[in-house]
CSV table of C-alpha atoms and ligand atoms in Angstrom, one decimal:
chain,number,residue,atom,x,y,z
R,889,MET,CA,3.0,-55.8,-44.1
R,890,THR,CA,2.5,-52.4,-44.2
R,891,TYR,CA,4.0,-49.4,-46.6
R,892,PRO,CA,7.8,-49.5,-45.1
R,893,THR,CA,9.8,-46.4,-43.8
R,894,PHE,CA,12.2,-44.9,-45.9
R,895,PRO,CA,14.7,-42.8,-43.8
R,896,GLU,CA,14.8,-39.6,-44.9
R,897,ASN,CA,18.7,-39.7,-46.7
R,898,CYS,CA,17.9,-43.0,-48.5
R,899,THR,CA,18.4,-42.6,-52.8
R,900,SER,CA,18.4,-46.3,-53.6
R,901,MET,CA,15.5,-47.1,-56.5
R,902,LEU,CA,13.4,-48.5,-54.2
R,903,CYS,CA,12.9,-45.8,-52.2
R,904,LYS,CA,13.0,-44.1,-54.7
R,905,HIS,CA,10.1,-45.5,-57.4
R,906,LEU,CA,7.8,-48.1,-54.5
R,907,THR,CA,5.2,-45.0,-53.9
R,908,PRO,CA,2.6,-45.8,-51.0
R,909,GLU,CA,0.2,-46.7,-54.6
R,910,LEU,CA,2.3,-48.8,-55.6
R,911,PHE,CA,3.3,-51.2,-52.8
R,912,GLU,CA,-0.8,-51.2,-52.7
R,913,GLN,CA,-0.7,-52.7,-55.6
R,914,LEU,CA,1.5,-55.2,-55.8
R,915,LYS,CA,1.4,-56.1,-52.1
R,916,ASP,CA,-1.2,-59.0,-52.3
R,917,LYS,CA,0.5,-60.7,-55.3
R,918,LYS,CA,3.0,-63.3,-55.5
R,919,THR,CA,4.4,-65.5,-57.7
R,920,ALA,CA,4.0,-69.2,-58.7
R,921,ASN,CA,7.0,-69.9,-56.2
R,922,GLY,CA,5.1,-67.8,-53.6
R,923,PHE,CA,7.6,-65.7,-54.2
R,924,THR,CA,6.3,-61.9,-52.7
R,925,LEU,CA,6.9,-58.5,-52.8
R,926,GLU,CA,7.6,-58.6,-49.3
R,927,LYS,CA,10.4,-60.9,-50.4
R,928,ALA,CA,11.7,-58.6,-52.9
R,929,ILE,CA,12.1,-55.8,-51.0
R,930,LYS,CA,13.6,-56.9,-47.7
R,931,SER,CA,17.5,-57.0,-48.8
R,932,GLY,CA,17.2,-53.1,-49.5
R,933,ILE,CA,15.2,-51.9,-46.5
R,934,GLU,CA,17.7,-53.7,-44.0
R,935,ASN,CA,20.5,-52.7,-45.9
R,936,VAL,CA,19.4,-48.0,-46.0
R,937,ASP,CA,22.7,-47.5,-48.4
R,938,SER,CA,21.3,-49.9,-51.2
R,939,GLU,CA,21.9,-48.4,-54.3
R,940,ILE,CA,19.3,-50.6,-56.0
R,941,GLY,CA,17.5,-52.8,-52.6
R,942,VAL,CA,15.1,-55.1,-54.7
R,943,TYR,CA,15.7,-58.7,-56.1
R,944,ALA,CA,13.9,-61.7,-58.5
R,945,GLY,CA,13.3,-64.7,-57.1
R,946,ASP,CA,12.2,-65.9,-60.4
R,947,GLU,CA,12.0,-65.1,-64.0
R,948,GLU,CA,8.3,-64.4,-63.4
R,949,SER,CA,8.6,-62.2,-60.7
R,950,TYR,CA,9.6,-60.0,-63.3
R,951,GLU,CA,6.2,-58.9,-65.0
R,952,VAL,CA,4.2,-60.1,-61.6
R,953,PHE,CA,6.5,-57.2,-60.0
R,954,ALA,CA,6.7,-55.8,-63.1
R,955,GLU,CA,5.5,-52.2,-62.6
R,956,LEU,CA,8.0,-51.9,-60.0
R,957,PHE,CA,11.0,-53.5,-62.3
R,958,ASP,CA,10.7,-51.4,-65.2
R,959,LYS,CA,11.1,-48.7,-63.4
R,960,VAL,CA,14.3,-49.5,-62.4
R,961,ILE,CA,15.4,-51.2,-65.0
R,962,GLU,CA,14.3,-48.2,-67.5
R,963,GLU,CA,17.0,-45.9,-65.1
R,964,TYR,CA,19.6,-48.2,-64.3
R,965,HIS,CA,19.2,-49.7,-67.5
R,966,GLN,CA,18.5,-46.4,-70.0
R,967,PHE,CA,15.8,-49.3,-71.5
R,968,SER,CA,12.3,-48.7,-71.4
R,969,SER,CA,9.5,-50.7,-71.6
R,970,THR,CA,9.6,-51.5,-75.3
R,971,ASP,CA,12.7,-52.3,-76.2
R,972,VAL,CA,14.0,-55.5,-77.3
R,973,HIS,CA,16.7,-57.3,-76.4
R,974,GLU,CA,19.6,-57.8,-78.7
R,975,SER,CA,23.5,-59.6,-78.5
R,976,ASN,CA,26.1,-59.3,-80.5
R,977,LEU,CA,29.8,-62.1,-79.5
R,978,LYS,CA,31.9,-60.9,-82.6
R,979,ALA,CA,34.8,-60.3,-81.4
R,980,GLU,CA,36.3,-58.7,-84.2
R,981,ASP,CA,33.3,-55.8,-84.0
R,982,LEU,CA,35.6,-54.3,-81.4
R,983,ASN,CA,37.4,-51.4,-81.5
R,984,LEU,CA,40.5,-50.8,-79.6
R,985,ARG,CA,41.0,-46.9,-81.5
R,986,ASN,CA,43.6,-46.1,-79.5
R,987,LEU,CA,43.3,-47.5,-76.4
R,988,ASP,CA,46.9,-47.1,-74.3
R,989,THR,CA,46.9,-50.6,-71.6
R,990,SER,CA,50.4,-49.4,-70.4
R,991,TYR,CA,47.5,-48.0,-67.6
R,992,ILE,CA,45.7,-51.8,-67.2
R,993,LEU,CA,46.9,-53.9,-64.5
R,994,SER,CA,44.5,-56.6,-65.6
R,995,THR,CA,41.4,-57.8,-67.5
R,996,ARG,CA,38.1,-58.8,-66.7
R,997,ILE,CA,35.2,-59.9,-68.2
R,998,ARG,CA,31.8,-61.1,-66.7
R,999,ILE,CA,28.1,-63.1,-67.3
R,1000,GLY,CA,25.7,-63.9,-64.6
R,1001,ARG,CA,23.7,-67.0,-66.3
R,1002,ASN,CA,20.6,-68.7,-64.0
R,1003,ILE,CA,19.1,-72.3,-64.3
R,1004,LYS,CA,16.0,-72.7,-67.1
R,1005,ASP,CA,13.0,-72.8,-65.1
R,1006,MET,CA,14.5,-73.1,-61.8
R,1007,PRO,CA,13.4,-70.3,-59.0
R,1008,LEU,CA,16.2,-68.1,-58.7
R,1009,GLY,CA,19.1,-67.7,-56.1
R,1010,ALA,CA,16.1,-65.5,-53.8
R,1011,SER,CA,13.5,-68.6,-53.7
R,1012,ILE,CA,15.3,-72.3,-54.4
R,1013,SER,CA,15.1,-75.0,-52.2
R,1014,LYS,CA,18.8,-76.1,-50.5
R,1015,GLU,CA,17.9,-79.6,-52.9
R,1016,GLN,CA,17.7,-77.8,-56.3
R,1017,ARG,CA,20.8,-75.7,-54.8
R,1018,ASP,CA,22.3,-78.8,-54.9
R,1019,GLU,CA,21.2,-80.3,-57.7
R,1020,ILE,CA,22.8,-77.3,-59.7
R,1021,GLU,CA,25.7,-77.5,-57.9
R,1022,LYS,CA,26.0,-81.0,-59.2
R,1023,ASP,CA,25.0,-80.7,-62.8
R,1024,VAL,CA,27.4,-78.0,-63.8
R,1025,SER,CA,30.4,-78.9,-62.0
R,1026,SER,CA,30.0,-82.0,-63.6
R,1027,VAL,CA,29.2,-80.0,-67.5
R,1028,LEU,CA,32.6,-77.8,-65.9
R,1029,ASN,CA,34.5,-80.4,-65.1
R,1030,GLY,CA,34.2,-82.7,-68.6
R,1031,PHE,CA,36.0,-79.3,-69.7
R,1032,GLU,CA,38.9,-79.8,-71.6
R,1033,GLY,CA,42.0,-77.5,-73.2
R,1034,GLU,CA,42.5,-74.0,-72.5
R,1035,LEU,CA,39.1,-74.7,-70.5
R,1036,ALA,CA,40.1,-77.4,-68.3
R,1037,GLY,CA,40.2,-77.1,-65.0
R,1038,ALA,CA,37.3,-78.6,-61.5
R,1039,TYR,CA,36.0,-78.1,-59.2
R,1040,HIS,CA,36.3,-76.9,-55.4
R,1041,PRO,CA,33.0,-76.5,-53.0
R,1042,LEU,CA,33.4,-74.0,-50.5
R,1043,LEU,CA,32.7,-77.0,-48.3
R,1044,GLU,CA,36.0,-79.0,-48.9
R,1045,MET,CA,38.1,-75.4,-48.9
R,1046,SER,CA,40.8,-74.9,-46.3
R,1047,GLN,CA,39.8,-71.2,-45.1
R,1048,GLU,CA,43.6,-70.7,-45.9
R,1049,VAL,CA,42.9,-70.9,-49.4
R,1050,GLN,CA,39.1,-69.5,-50.1
R,1051,LEU,CA,40.8,-66.1,-48.2
R,1052,GLN,CA,44.3,-66.4,-51.0
R,1053,LEU,CA,41.7,-66.9,-54.4
R,1054,ILE,CA,39.4,-63.8,-52.7
R,1055,GLU,CA,42.8,-61.7,-52.1
R,1056,ASP,CA,43.6,-62.4,-54.9
R,1057,HIS,CA,40.6,-61.2,-57.2
R,1058,PHE,CA,39.3,-64.9,-58.3
R,1059,LEU,CA,36.9,-66.0,-56.0
R,1060,PHE,CA,33.6,-63.9,-54.1
R,1061,LYS,CA,33.3,-62.9,-51.2
R,1062,ASP,CA,31.5,-64.6,-47.5
R,1063,GLY,CA,29.0,-62.7,-45.8
R,1064,ASP,CA,27.9,-60.2,-48.6
R,1065,ARG,CA,25.0,-57.6,-46.1
R,1066,PHE,CA,22.5,-57.5,-49.7
R,1067,LEU,CA,22.5,-61.0,-50.2
R,1068,GLU,CA,22.1,-62.1,-46.9
R,1069,SER,CA,18.8,-59.8,-46.5
R,1070,SER,CA,17.7,-60.6,-49.6
R,1071,GLY,CA,17.3,-64.8,-48.8
R,1072,LEU,CA,20.5,-65.0,-52.2
R,1073,ALA,CA,23.4,-66.7,-49.0
R,1074,ARG,CA,20.7,-69.2,-47.2
R,1075,HIS,CA,22.6,-72.7,-46.7
R,1076,TRP,CA,26.1,-70.8,-47.0
R,1077,PRO,CA,28.2,-72.0,-47.5
R,1078,HIS,CA,26.7,-75.6,-49.3
R,1079,GLY,CA,26.2,-75.0,-53.1
R,1080,ARG,CA,28.9,-72.6,-53.6
R,1081,GLY,CA,31.7,-73.0,-54.7
R,1082,ILE,CA,34.7,-72.3,-58.1
R,1083,TYR,CA,35.7,-73.9,-61.1
R,1084,HIS,CA,38.5,-72.7,-62.6
R,1085,ASN,CA,41.2,-73.8,-65.5
R,1086,HIS,CA,44.8,-74.3,-64.4
R,1087,ASP,CA,45.9,-70.8,-65.4
R,1088,LYS,CA,43.4,-69.0,-63.4
R,1089,THR,CA,42.2,-67.7,-66.3
R,1090,PHE,CA,38.6,-69.1,-67.4
R,1091,LEU,CA,36.5,-69.6,-63.7
R,1092,VAL,CA,33.0,-70.2,-62.6
R,1093,TRP,CA,30.8,-69.0,-60.4
R,1094,LEU,CA,28.5,-70.9,-59.1
R,1095,ASN,CA,25.0,-69.6,-56.7
R,1096,GLU,CA,26.8,-66.8,-55.4
R,1097,GLU,CA,24.4,-64.3,-55.9
R,1098,ASP,CA,23.8,-65.9,-59.5
R,1099,GLN,CA,23.8,-69.6,-60.8
R,1100,LEU,CA,26.5,-69.1,-62.7
R,1101,ARG,CA,29.2,-66.3,-62.8
R,1102,ILE,CA,30.9,-67.1,-66.2
R,1103,ILE,CA,34.8,-65.1,-66.2
R,1104,SER,CA,37.0,-64.7,-68.2
R,1105,MET,CA,40.8,-62.9,-67.1
R,1106,GLN,CA,43.9,-62.0,-67.3
R,1107,GLN,CA,47.1,-59.3,-66.2
R,1108,GLY,CA,47.3,-56.7,-68.5
R,1109,GLY,CA,44.8,-55.0,-71.7
R,1110,ASP,CA,44.0,-58.0,-74.3
R,1111,VAL,CA,40.1,-57.4,-74.1
R,1112,VAL,CA,39.4,-59.2,-76.3
R,1113,GLU,CA,41.5,-62.2,-75.6
R,1114,VAL,CA,40.1,-62.3,-72.5
R,1115,PHE,CA,36.3,-61.5,-74.6
R,1116,SER,CA,37.2,-64.1,-77.0
R,1117,ARG,CA,37.8,-67.4,-74.5
R,1118,LEU,CA,34.3,-65.9,-71.7
R,1119,VAL,CA,32.5,-66.1,-75.7
R,1120,THR,CA,33.9,-69.6,-75.8
R,1121,ALA,CA,33.8,-70.8,-72.7
R,1122,MET,CA,30.0,-69.6,-72.7
R,1123,LYS,CA,28.6,-71.3,-75.8
R,1124,GLU,CA,30.7,-74.5,-74.3
R,1125,ILE,CA,28.8,-74.2,-71.1
R,1126,GLU,CA,24.6,-73.5,-73.3
R,1127,ALA,CA,25.8,-75.9,-75.1
R,1128,LYS,CA,25.4,-78.7,-72.0
R,1129,VAL,CA,22.6,-76.4,-69.5
R,1130,PRO,CA,19.5,-74.4,-70.6
R,1131,PHE,CA,19.8,-70.7,-69.1
R,1132,ALA,CA,16.5,-68.2,-68.2
R,1133,TYR,CA,16.4,-65.2,-71.0
R,1134,SER,CA,13.7,-63.5,-71.9
R,1135,GLU,CA,13.1,-62.1,-75.2
R,1136,ARG,CA,12.9,-59.0,-73.6
R,1137,LEU,CA,14.4,-58.8,-71.2
R,1138,GLY,CA,17.5,-61.6,-72.0
R,1139,TYR,CA,19.2,-63.7,-69.3
R,1140,ILE,CA,17.3,-63.7,-66.6
R,1141,SER,CA,19.6,-62.5,-62.8
R,1142,SER,CA,19.1,-61.8,-59.3
R,1143,CYS,CA,19.4,-58.3,-60.1
R,1144,PRO,CA,17.6,-56.3,-62.0
R,1145,THR,CA,21.0,-54.4,-62.6
R,1146,ASN,CA,22.4,-57.9,-64.2
R,1147,LEU,CA,19.4,-58.4,-66.9
R,1148,GLY,CA,20.3,-59.1,-70.3
R,1149,THR,CA,24.4,-59.3,-71.5
R,1150,ALA,CA,24.7,-59.3,-67.1
R,1151,MET,CA,27.7,-58.4,-68.2
R,1152,ARG,CA,31.2,-56.2,-67.0
R,1153,ALA,CA,33.5,-55.7,-68.1
R,1154,SER,CA,36.6,-54.5,-66.1
R,1155,VAL,CA,40.3,-53.7,-66.1
R,1156,HIS,CA,41.7,-53.1,-63.4
R,1157,ILE,CA,43.9,-49.0,-63.7
R,1158,LYS,CA,45.7,-46.9,-62.6
R,1159,LEU,CA,45.5,-43.2,-61.9
R,1160,PRO,CA,47.0,-41.8,-59.5
R,1161,ASN,CA,46.5,-38.0,-60.0
R,1162,LEU,CA,42.4,-39.0,-61.4
R,1163,ALA,CA,41.8,-40.2,-57.7
R,1164,ASN,CA,43.0,-36.7,-56.6
R,1165,ASP,CA,40.9,-35.7,-58.8
R,1166,MET,CA,37.6,-37.9,-58.4
R,1167,GLU,CA,34.6,-35.1,-59.7
R,1168,GLN,CA,36.3,-35.0,-62.9
R,1169,PHE,CA,37.1,-38.8,-62.3
R,1170,LYS,CA,33.5,-39.1,-62.0
R,1171,ALA,CA,31.6,-36.5,-64.6
R,1172,ILE,CA,34.1,-39.0,-67.3
R,1173,ALA,CA,32.1,-42.2,-66.2
R,1174,ASP,CA,29.4,-40.2,-66.5
R,1175,LYS,CA,29.5,-39.6,-69.7
R,1176,TYR,CA,31.4,-43.2,-70.8
R,1177,TYR,CA,28.4,-44.9,-69.2
R,1178,LEU,CA,31.5,-46.6,-66.3
R,1179,GLN,CA,30.9,-48.1,-62.9
R,1180,ILE,CA,33.9,-47.0,-60.6
R,1181,ARG,CA,34.6,-49.8,-57.9
R,1182,GLY,CA,37.8,-50.1,-55.9
R,1183,THR,CA,40.0,-52.4,-56.0
R,1184,ASP,CA,38.3,-55.6,-54.1
R,1185,GLY,CA,35.0,-55.2,-56.2
R,1186,GLU,CA,31.6,-53.6,-55.5
R,1187,HIS,CA,31.2,-52.0,-51.4
R,1188,SER,CA,35.5,-51.9,-51.6
R,1189,GLN,CA,37.4,-48.4,-51.5
R,1190,SER,CA,40.0,-47.9,-54.1
R,1191,LYS,CA,44.0,-48.9,-53.3
R,1192,GLY,CA,47.9,-47.0,-54.5
R,1193,GLY,CA,45.3,-45.1,-57.1
R,1194,VAL,CA,44.3,-49.0,-58.8
R,1195,PHE,CA,40.7,-48.7,-59.5
R,1196,ASP,CA,37.2,-51.3,-61.5
R,1197,ILE,CA,36.6,-49.6,-64.0
R,1198,SER,CA,33.8,-51.4,-66.0
R,1199,ASN,CA,30.4,-51.0,-67.9
R,1200,TYR,CA,27.0,-49.9,-66.2
R,1201,ARG,CA,24.5,-50.5,-68.6
R,1202,ARG,CA,24.3,-53.7,-69.8
R,1203,LEU,CA,20.6,-54.8,-71.4
R,1204,GLY,CA,19.8,-53.1,-74.4
R,1205,ILE,CA,23.3,-53.0,-74.8
R,1206,THR,CA,25.2,-56.2,-77.2
R,1207,GLU,CA,27.9,-57.3,-75.4
R,1208,VAL,CA,30.0,-56.1,-77.6
R,1209,GLU,CA,28.6,-52.3,-76.6
R,1210,ALA,CA,29.5,-53.0,-73.6
R,1211,VAL,CA,32.8,-54.3,-73.8
R,1212,GLN,CA,33.4,-51.0,-75.9
R,1213,ASP,CA,31.5,-49.0,-73.1
R,1214,MET,CA,34.1,-49.9,-71.7
R,1215,ILE,CA,37.5,-49.5,-74.0
R,1216,ASP,CA,35.7,-46.0,-74.8
R,1217,GLY,CA,35.9,-45.1,-71.3
R,1218,VAL,CA,39.1,-46.2,-70.0
R,1219,ILE,CA,40.6,-44.5,-72.9
R,1220,ALA,CA,38.9,-40.4,-72.6
R,1221,LEU,CA,39.9,-41.9,-68.7
R,1222,VAL,CA,43.8,-42.9,-69.6
R,1223,ASP,CA,43.6,-38.9,-71.3
R,1224,ALA,CA,42.5,-37.2,-68.2
R,1225,GLU,CA,45.2,-38.4,-66.4
R,1226,LYS,CA,47.9,-38.3,-68.8
R,1227,SER,CA,47.4,-34.4,-69.2
R,1228,LEU,CA,47.5,-34.5,-65.2
R,1229,GLU,CA,50.6,-35.9,-65.1
R,1230,ALA,CA,51.9,-33.2,-67.7
Z,138,ADP,P1,31.1,-58.5,-60.1
Z,138,ADP,O1,30.4,-58.7,-58.9
Z,138,ADP,O2,31.4,-58.2,-61.3
Z,138,ADP,O3,31.6,-60.6,-60.1
Z,138,ADP,P2,33.0,-57.5,-57.7
Z,138,ADP,O4,32.9,-56.4,-57.9
Z,138,ADP,O5,31.7,-58.8,-56.9
Z,138,ADP,O6,32.5,-58.0,-59.3
Z,138,ADP,O7,34.3,-58.5,-58.1
Z,138,ADP,C1,34.9,-60.0,-57.7
Z,138,ADP,C2,35.3,-60.1,-57.8
Z,138,ADP,O8,37.0,-59.6,-58.8
Z,138,ADP,C3,36.5,-58.8,-56.6
Z,138,ADP,O9,38.3,-59.4,-55.6
Z,138,ADP,C4,37.4,-58.3,-57.9
Z,138,ADP,O10,38.5,-57.3,-57.2
Z,138,ADP,C5,38.0,-58.8,-58.6
Z,138,ADP,N1,37.8,-57.9,-60.1
Z,138,ADP,C6,37.3,-57.2,-61.2
Z,138,ADP,N2,37.2,-56.9,-62.3
Z,138,ADP,C7,39.1,-57.2,-62.0
Z,138,ADP,C8,39.8,-56.4,-62.8
Z,138,ADP,N3,39.9,-56.0,-64.3
Z,138,ADP,N4,41.0,-57.3,-62.7
Z,138,ADP,C9,41.4,-58.5,-61.9
Z,138,ADP,N5,40.2,-58.3,-60.3
Z,138,ADP,C10,39.5,-57.9,-60.8
Z,139,DAR,N1,23.9,-54.0,-53.5
Z,139,DAR,C1,22.6,-54.2,-53.9
Z,139,DAR,C2,23.0,-54.4,-55.5
Z,139,DAR,C3,23.8,-54.0,-56.1
Z,139,DAR,C4,23.9,-53.8,-57.9
Z,139,DAR,N2,24.8,-54.8,-57.5
Z,139,DAR,C5,24.9,-56.6,-57.2
Z,139,DAR,N3,23.5,-56.9,-58.5
Z,139,DAR,N4,25.8,-56.8,-57.2
Z,139,DAR,C6,22.3,-53.4,-53.5
Z,139,DAR,O1,20.8,-52.9,-53.9
Z,139,DAR,O2,23.3,-51.4,-53.7
């Protein structure tokens, strides 16, 4: 492989940090699973509009290609190579302050998880992925009480049901070009599916970007209830399914943006006045480490002044701090919206 030619307007962290010198240093390295630099950066080369541009193929990728991944991790999470990741799952430590939930349409908190001692999605075999689907769905189908529900493989799902679940914000989309370039969508839709309880307030995606995405969500702004349900589910699953975890990087994920807590706490919030003042909107988002997404999630546009607002950082902060980032940021956004209303 020769050094990739990045377009002049490339703004991804890959373009920024993969210098010709670093490329020469890493290009012939590979992990025990055979994952190479070429595979790690393929998505960022094929999608020049990538924000990040690199994916790991296994936990070892973060060590073998540390000189590249650590630069991305430090810039994205403001997390240095000497920092240590810590966890806090105590809902009572959340401070709602004067959060006005009247602007919040719905609340969703998700975590990513991958199976210990298994390759990540970009380099896993079909057999291994099918084994994960079989084993994890069997654990989930045994849940009782509020978490009780059923697993639905994509292979057995009608197009109509699949599209409705996507439209209702419960299921991941098909055909994500970043996942396709990275190898994360190989053998699609085999091994992929969604578990959800009867009320669709607890859901688990299997084998999309990460091997599990564990989700708690509901209408309205009861952040504490959503967080508490997620923590209960996380502990019940982890009691039966071992997750990939490292002292330095926390929970291991395919994309370096999802390391650590791998938690994205989001609200769908209607801010029609701020929508017309994106400069102020983005200034507040930057100040409170917020990520602004559209109404249909990543790479989508806002519709009707409804935005998906979430914490940006996921590593080097605890789960409580990730949710607190979102709460504090939403309070600031609502204050600004009220000022513009006046
Ligand atoms: P992630 O990768 O964190 O799962 P995405 O941006 O891919 O998130 O969004 C996945 C789905 O979840 C999308 O349909 C999105 O609209 C939906 N979603 C995200 N946050 C919320 C929320 N607070 N309320 C309702 N739906 C949400
Ligand atoms: N689309 C890839 C990943 C960015 C972070 N989002 C994830 N992991 N879903 C990019 O480099 O833009």
